[in-house]
mmCIF file of C-alpha atoms in Angstrom:
data_model
loop_
_atom_site.group_PDB
_atom_site.id
_atom_site.type_symbol
_atom_site.label_atom_id
_atom_site.label_comp_id
_atom_site.label_asym_id
_atom_site.label_seq_id
_atom_site.Cartn_x
_atom_site.Cartn_y
_atom_site.Cartn_z
ATOM 1 C CA MET A 1 -16.993 -3.663 5.147
ATOM 2 C CA LEU A 2 -14.118 -5.980 4.549
ATOM 3 C CA LYS A 3 -10.933 -4.146 3.923
ATOM 4 C CA CYS A 4 -8.079 -5.536 1.912
ATOM 5 C CA VAL A 5 -4.707 -3.978 1.116
ATOM 6 C CA LEU A 6 -2.439 -4.159 -1.932
ATOM 7 C CA ASP A 7 0.985 -3.364 -0.700
ATOM 8 C CA GLY A 8 4.716 -3.907 -1.340
ATOM 9 C CA GLY A 9 7.772 -2.039 -2.103
ATOM 10 C CA PRO A 10 8.066 0.869 -4.579
ATOM 11 C CA SER A 11 7.458 -0.235 -8.123
ATOM 12 C CA SER A 12 6.154 -3.653 -7.337
ATOM 13 C CA GLY A 13 3.172 -3.231 -9.681
ATOM 14 C CA LYS A 14 0.570 -2.317 -7.067
ATOM 15 C CA THR A 15 -1.116 0.425 -9.038
ATOM 16 C CA THR A 16 -1.206 -1.513 -12.230
ATOM 17 C CA LEU A 17 -2.767 -4.448 -10.453
ATOM 18 C CA LEU A 18 -5.273 -2.233 -8.633
ATOM 19 C CA GLU A 19 -6.337 -0.729 -11.925
ATOM 20 C CA GLU A 20 -6.914 -4.233 -13.251
ATOM 21 C CA ILE A 21 -8.955 -5.230 -10.184
ATOM 22 C CA THR A 22 -11.015 -2.077 -10.607
ATOM 23 C CA ARG A 23 -11.630 -2.785 -14.248
ATOM 24 C CA ARG A 24 -12.971 -6.145 -13.214
ATOM 25 C CA GLY A 25 -15.590 -4.519 -11.136
ATOM 26 C CA HIS A 26 -14.129 -4.568 -7.560
ATOM 27 C CA GLN A 27 -14.231 -1.665 -5.187
ATOM 28 C CA THR A 28 -10.787 0.000 -4.790
ATOM 29 C CA ARG A 29 -9.225 3.059 -3.471
ATOM 30 C CA ASP A 30 -6.121 4.813 -5.061
ATOM 31 C CA GLU A 31 -2.882 5.475 -3.245
ATOM 32 C CA ILE A 32 -3.070 8.465 -0.898
ATOM 33 C CA ALA A 33 0.678 9.344 -1.286
ATOM 34 C CA PHE A 34 0.334 9.663 -5.041
ATOM 35 C CA GLN A 35 -2.639 12.042 -4.601
ATOM 36 C CA ILE A 36 -0.681 14.199 -2.209
ATOM 37 C CA ILE A 37 2.264 14.304 -4.652
ATOM 38 C CA GLN A 38 0.084 15.398 -7.454
ATOM 39 C CA LYS A 39 -1.455 18.144 -5.283
ATOM 40 C CA ASP A 40 1.949 19.394 -3.983
ATOM 41 C CA PRO A 41 4.829 17.919 -5.878
ATOM 42 C CA GLY A 42 7.518 19.735 -3.820
ATOM 43 C CA LEU A 43 6.305 18.433 -0.428
ATOM 44 C CA PHE A 44 7.784 14.915 -0.865
ATOM 45 C CA LYS A 45 11.167 16.218 -2.056
ATOM 46 C CA ASN A 46 11.513 19.183 0.122
ATOM 47 C CA HIS A 47 9.710 18.211 3.279
ATOM 48 C CA PRO A 48 9.595 14.351 3.617
ATOM 49 C CA VAL A 49 8.676 14.257 7.211
ATOM 50 C CA GLU A 50 5.719 16.614 6.715
ATOM 51 C CA PHE A 51 4.802 14.647 3.512
ATOM 52 C CA SER A 52 4.780 11.339 5.509
ATOM 53 C CA ARG A 53 2.600 12.864 8.242
ATOM 54 C CA GLU A 54 0.176 14.123 5.650
ATOM 55 C CA VAL A 55 0.106 10.631 4.009
ATOM 56 C CA TYR A 56 -0.675 8.774 7.195
ATOM 57 C CA GLN A 57 -3.291 11.299 8.340
ATOM 58 C CA ALA A 58 -5.073 11.093 4.973
ATOM 59 C CA GLN A 59 -4.776 7.297 5.008
ATOM 60 C CA LYS A 60 -6.372 7.183 8.412
ATOM 61 C CA CYS A 61 -9.202 9.380 7.276
ATOM 62 C CA LEU A 62 -9.839 7.172 4.168
ATOM 63 C CA GLU A 63 -9.842 3.991 6.230
ATOM 64 C CA ASP A 64 -12.144 5.558 8.799
ATOM 65 C CA SER A 65 -14.571 6.598 6.010
ATOM 66 C CA LEU A 66 -15.011 2.981 4.951
ATOM 67 C CA LYS A 67 -16.343 1.626 8.231
ATOM 68 C CA ASP A 68 -20.094 1.925 7.411
ATOM 69 C CA LYS A 69 -19.855 0.848 3.787
ATOM 70 C CA GLU A 70 -20.931 -2.485 2.360
ATOM 71 C CA GLY A 71 -18.871 -5.097 0.475
ATOM 72 C CA ILE A 72 -15.143 -5.470 0.100
ATOM 73 C CA VAL A 73 -12.704 -2.697 -0.730
ATOM 74 C CA THR A 74 -9.034 -3.074 -1.834
ATOM 75 C CA LEU A 75 -6.803 -0.223 -0.922
ATOM 76 C CA ASP A 76 -3.481 0.735 -2.669
ATOM 77 C CA ARG A 77 -1.374 0.701 0.494
ATOM 78 C CA GLY A 78 -2.260 0.625 4.125
ATOM 79 C CA LEU A 79 -1.242 2.471 7.239
ATOM 80 C CA ILE A 80 1.459 -0.188 8.000
ATOM 81 C CA ALA A 81 3.263 0.805 4.881
ATOM 82 C CA CYS A 82 3.707 4.341 6.378
ATOM 83 C CA LYS A 83 5.506 2.815 9.195
ATOM 84 C CA GLY A 84 7.533 0.629 6.900
ATOM 85 C CA TYR A 85 8.882 3.589 5.121
ATOM 86 C CA TYR A 86 9.829 5.505 8.284
ATOM 87 C CA LEU A 87 11.635 2.317 9.562
ATOM 88 C CA ALA A 88 13.452 1.566 6.296
ATOM 89 C CA GLN A 89 14.689 5.182 6.104
ATOM 90 C CA GLY A 90 15.913 5.114 9.831
ATOM 91 C CA ILE A 91 13.424 7.867 10.741
ATOM 92 C CA ALA A 92 11.616 7.714 14.076
ATOM 93 C CA VAL A 93 7.979 6.572 13.925
ATOM 94 C CA PRO A 94 5.643 9.355 15.094
ATOM 95 C CA TYR A 95 3.620 8.497 18.227
ATOM 96 C CA GLU A 96 0.440 9.559 16.386
ATOM 97 C CA LEU A 97 1.034 6.910 13.678
ATOM 98 C CA GLU A 98 1.745 4.323 16.253
ATOM 99 C CA GLN A 99 -1.719 5.133 17.782
ATOM 100 C CA PHE A 100 -3.330 4.838 14.455
ATOM 101 C CA LEU A 101 -1.672 1.442 13.860
ATOM 102 C CA GLU A 102 -3.114 -0.038 17.115
ATOM 103 C CA MET A 103 -6.595 0.442 15.502
ATOM 104 C CA ALA A 104 -5.699 -0.621 12.016
ATOM 105 C CA TYR A 105 -7.314 -3.744 10.716
ATOM 106 C CA TYR A 106 -7.184 -5.473 7.317
ATOM 107 C CA ASP A 107 -9.051 -8.714 6.368
ATOM 108 C CA CYS A 108 -6.358 -9.530 3.828
ATOM 109 C CA VAL A 109 -3.046 -8.136 2.712
ATOM 110 C CA PHE A 110 -1.928 -8.809 -0.901
ATOM 111 C CA LEU A 111 1.902 -8.275 -0.845
ATOM 112 C CA CYS A 112 3.157 -7.761 -4.464
ATOM 113 C CA GLU A 113 6.568 -9.231 -5.167
ATOM 114 C CA MET A 114 9.058 -6.624 -6.243
ATOM 115 C CA LEU A 115 9.435 -6.432 -9.963
ATOM 116 C CA PRO A 116 12.805 -7.166 -11.598
ATOM 117 C CA GLU A 117 15.224 -4.226 -11.413
ATOM 118 C CA GLN A 118 14.961 -3.336 -15.072
ATOM 119 C CA TYR A 119 11.312 -2.299 -14.504
ATOM 120 C CA LEU A 120 12.240 0.224 -11.768
ATOM 121 C CA THR A 121 13.718 3.044 -13.840
ATOM 122 C CA GLN A 122 10.882 5.642 -13.532
ATOM 123 C CA THR A 123 7.634 6.280 -11.568
ATOM 124 C CA ARG A 124 4.258 6.033 -13.165
ATOM 125 C CA SER A 125 4.325 9.651 -13.781
ATOM 126 C CA GLY A 126 7.438 9.241 -15.910
ATOM 127 C CA HIS A 127 9.939 10.743 -13.422
ATOM 128 C CA PRO A 128 13.222 8.869 -12.592
ATOM 129 C CA ARG A 129 13.003 6.791 -9.440
ATOM 130 C CA LYS A 130 14.601 8.449 -6.526
ATOM 131 C CA GLY A 131 15.693 5.326 -4.559
ATOM 132 C CA THR A 132 17.840 2.269 -5.596
ATOM 133 C CA TYR A 133 16.565 -1.150 -6.063
ATOM 134 C CA ASN A 134 18.159 -2.236 -2.821
ATOM 135 C CA GLN A 135 16.359 0.534 -0.935
ATOM 136 C CA GLY A 136 13.132 -0.730 -2.553
ATOM 137 C CA ILE A 137 13.793 -4.320 -1.428
ATOM 138 C CA LEU A 138 14.474 -3.034 2.157
ATOM 139 C CA ILE A 139 11.160 -1.168 2.126
ATOM 140 C CA HIS A 140 9.378 -4.215 0.798
ATOM 141 C CA GLU A 141 10.776 -6.524 3.386
ATOM 142 C CA THR A 142 10.147 -4.089 6.163
ATOM 143 C CA ILE A 143 6.517 -3.808 5.150
ATOM 144 C CA ARG A 144 6.249 -7.639 4.919
ATOM 145 C CA PHE A 145 7.642 -8.015 8.406
ATOM 146 C CA LEU A 146 5.278 -5.445 9.892
ATOM 147 C CA TYR A 147 2.175 -6.958 8.366
ATOM 148 C CA LYS A 148 3.091 -10.513 9.532
ATOM 149 C CA ARG A 149 4.118 -9.342 12.946
ATOM 150 C CA SER A 150 0.788 -7.630 13.328
ATOM 151 C CA GLY A 151 -0.937 -11.032 12.560
ATOM 152 C CA PHE A 152 -2.591 -10.170 9.319
ATOM 153 C CA LEU A 153 -3.355 -12.643 6.622
ATOM 154 C CA VAL A 154 -0.578 -11.876 4.099
ATOM 155 C CA VAL A 155 -0.942 -13.401 0.514
ATOM 156 C CA ASP A 156 2.245 -13.121 -1.571
ATOM 157 C CA ILE A 157 1.564 -12.061 -5.103
ATOM 158 C CA PRO A 158 4.327 -13.405 -7.326
ATOM 159 C CA PHE A 159 5.788 -11.575 -10.236
ATOM 160 C CA LEU A 160 3.432 -12.590 -13.121
ATOM 161 C CA ASP A 161 1.566 -10.672 -15.831
ATOM 162 C CA VAL A 162 -1.112 -8.431 -14.547
ATOM 163 C CA ALA A 163 -3.910 -10.789 -15.495
ATOM 164 C CA GLY A 164 -2.290 -13.561 -13.563
ATOM 165 C CA ARG A 165 -1.812 -11.411 -10.524
ATOM 166 C CA ALA A 166 -5.382 -10.162 -10.700
ATOM 167 C CA ASP A 167 -6.663 -13.701 -10.944
ATOM 168 C CA ILE A 168 -4.956 -14.532 -7.590
ATOM 169 C CA VAL A 169 -6.340 -11.372 -5.935
ATOM 170 C CA GLU A 170 -9.831 -12.019 -7.398
ATOM 171 C CA GLY A 171 -9.801 -15.637 -6.070
ATOM 172 C CA TYR A 172 -9.030 -14.395 -2.545
ATOM 173 C CA LEU A 173 -11.606 -11.701 -2.839
ATOM 174 C CA SER A 174 -14.258 -14.296 -3.735
ATOM 175 C CA LEU A 175 -13.382 -16.480 -0.763
ATOM 176 C CA LEU A 176 -13.579 -13.481 1.593
ATOM 177 C CA ASP A 177 -16.962 -12.604 0.002
ATOM 178 C CA CYS A 178 -18.225 -16.093 0.833
ATOM 179 C CA ARG A 179 -17.222 -15.645 4.500
ATOM 180 C CA ARG A 180 -19.222 -12.439 4.968
#
């Protein structure tokens, strides 16, 4: 299976773009962190280190489950984003996550440009954003740096309407499909 990642800072339109890619018939997987927040809303707020550990462990399980599948799948975030969040917040990266990252592989990383600040007032569940726009930019640039330093193919997805962004992703997915 070819594995692609849709990533970027908070509120960069990843989930909306993933929904459009799914609607167009491509295999996708939702963001693990959001699933964990829905299951235990207080974990993120009250125990951020435990929350982060649960996210990267669940992300690793998800990625491992894809190894024997066919086709191309696009994930809403990859393991490297977990490290990016740790670093951008000045928190030590757990050894276990570093070990997971040594085995991480992505055929393509679609990095969504941050949306203009006026779009970042609330989360997709309607709650106010916890971080500032500048914190989001720091997370975004940290994630970009980590993917590039790891040698992955990074495709920048500019700020466009959802259809325009999806057209770019779909074009690359078609190219990857030809290479299989």
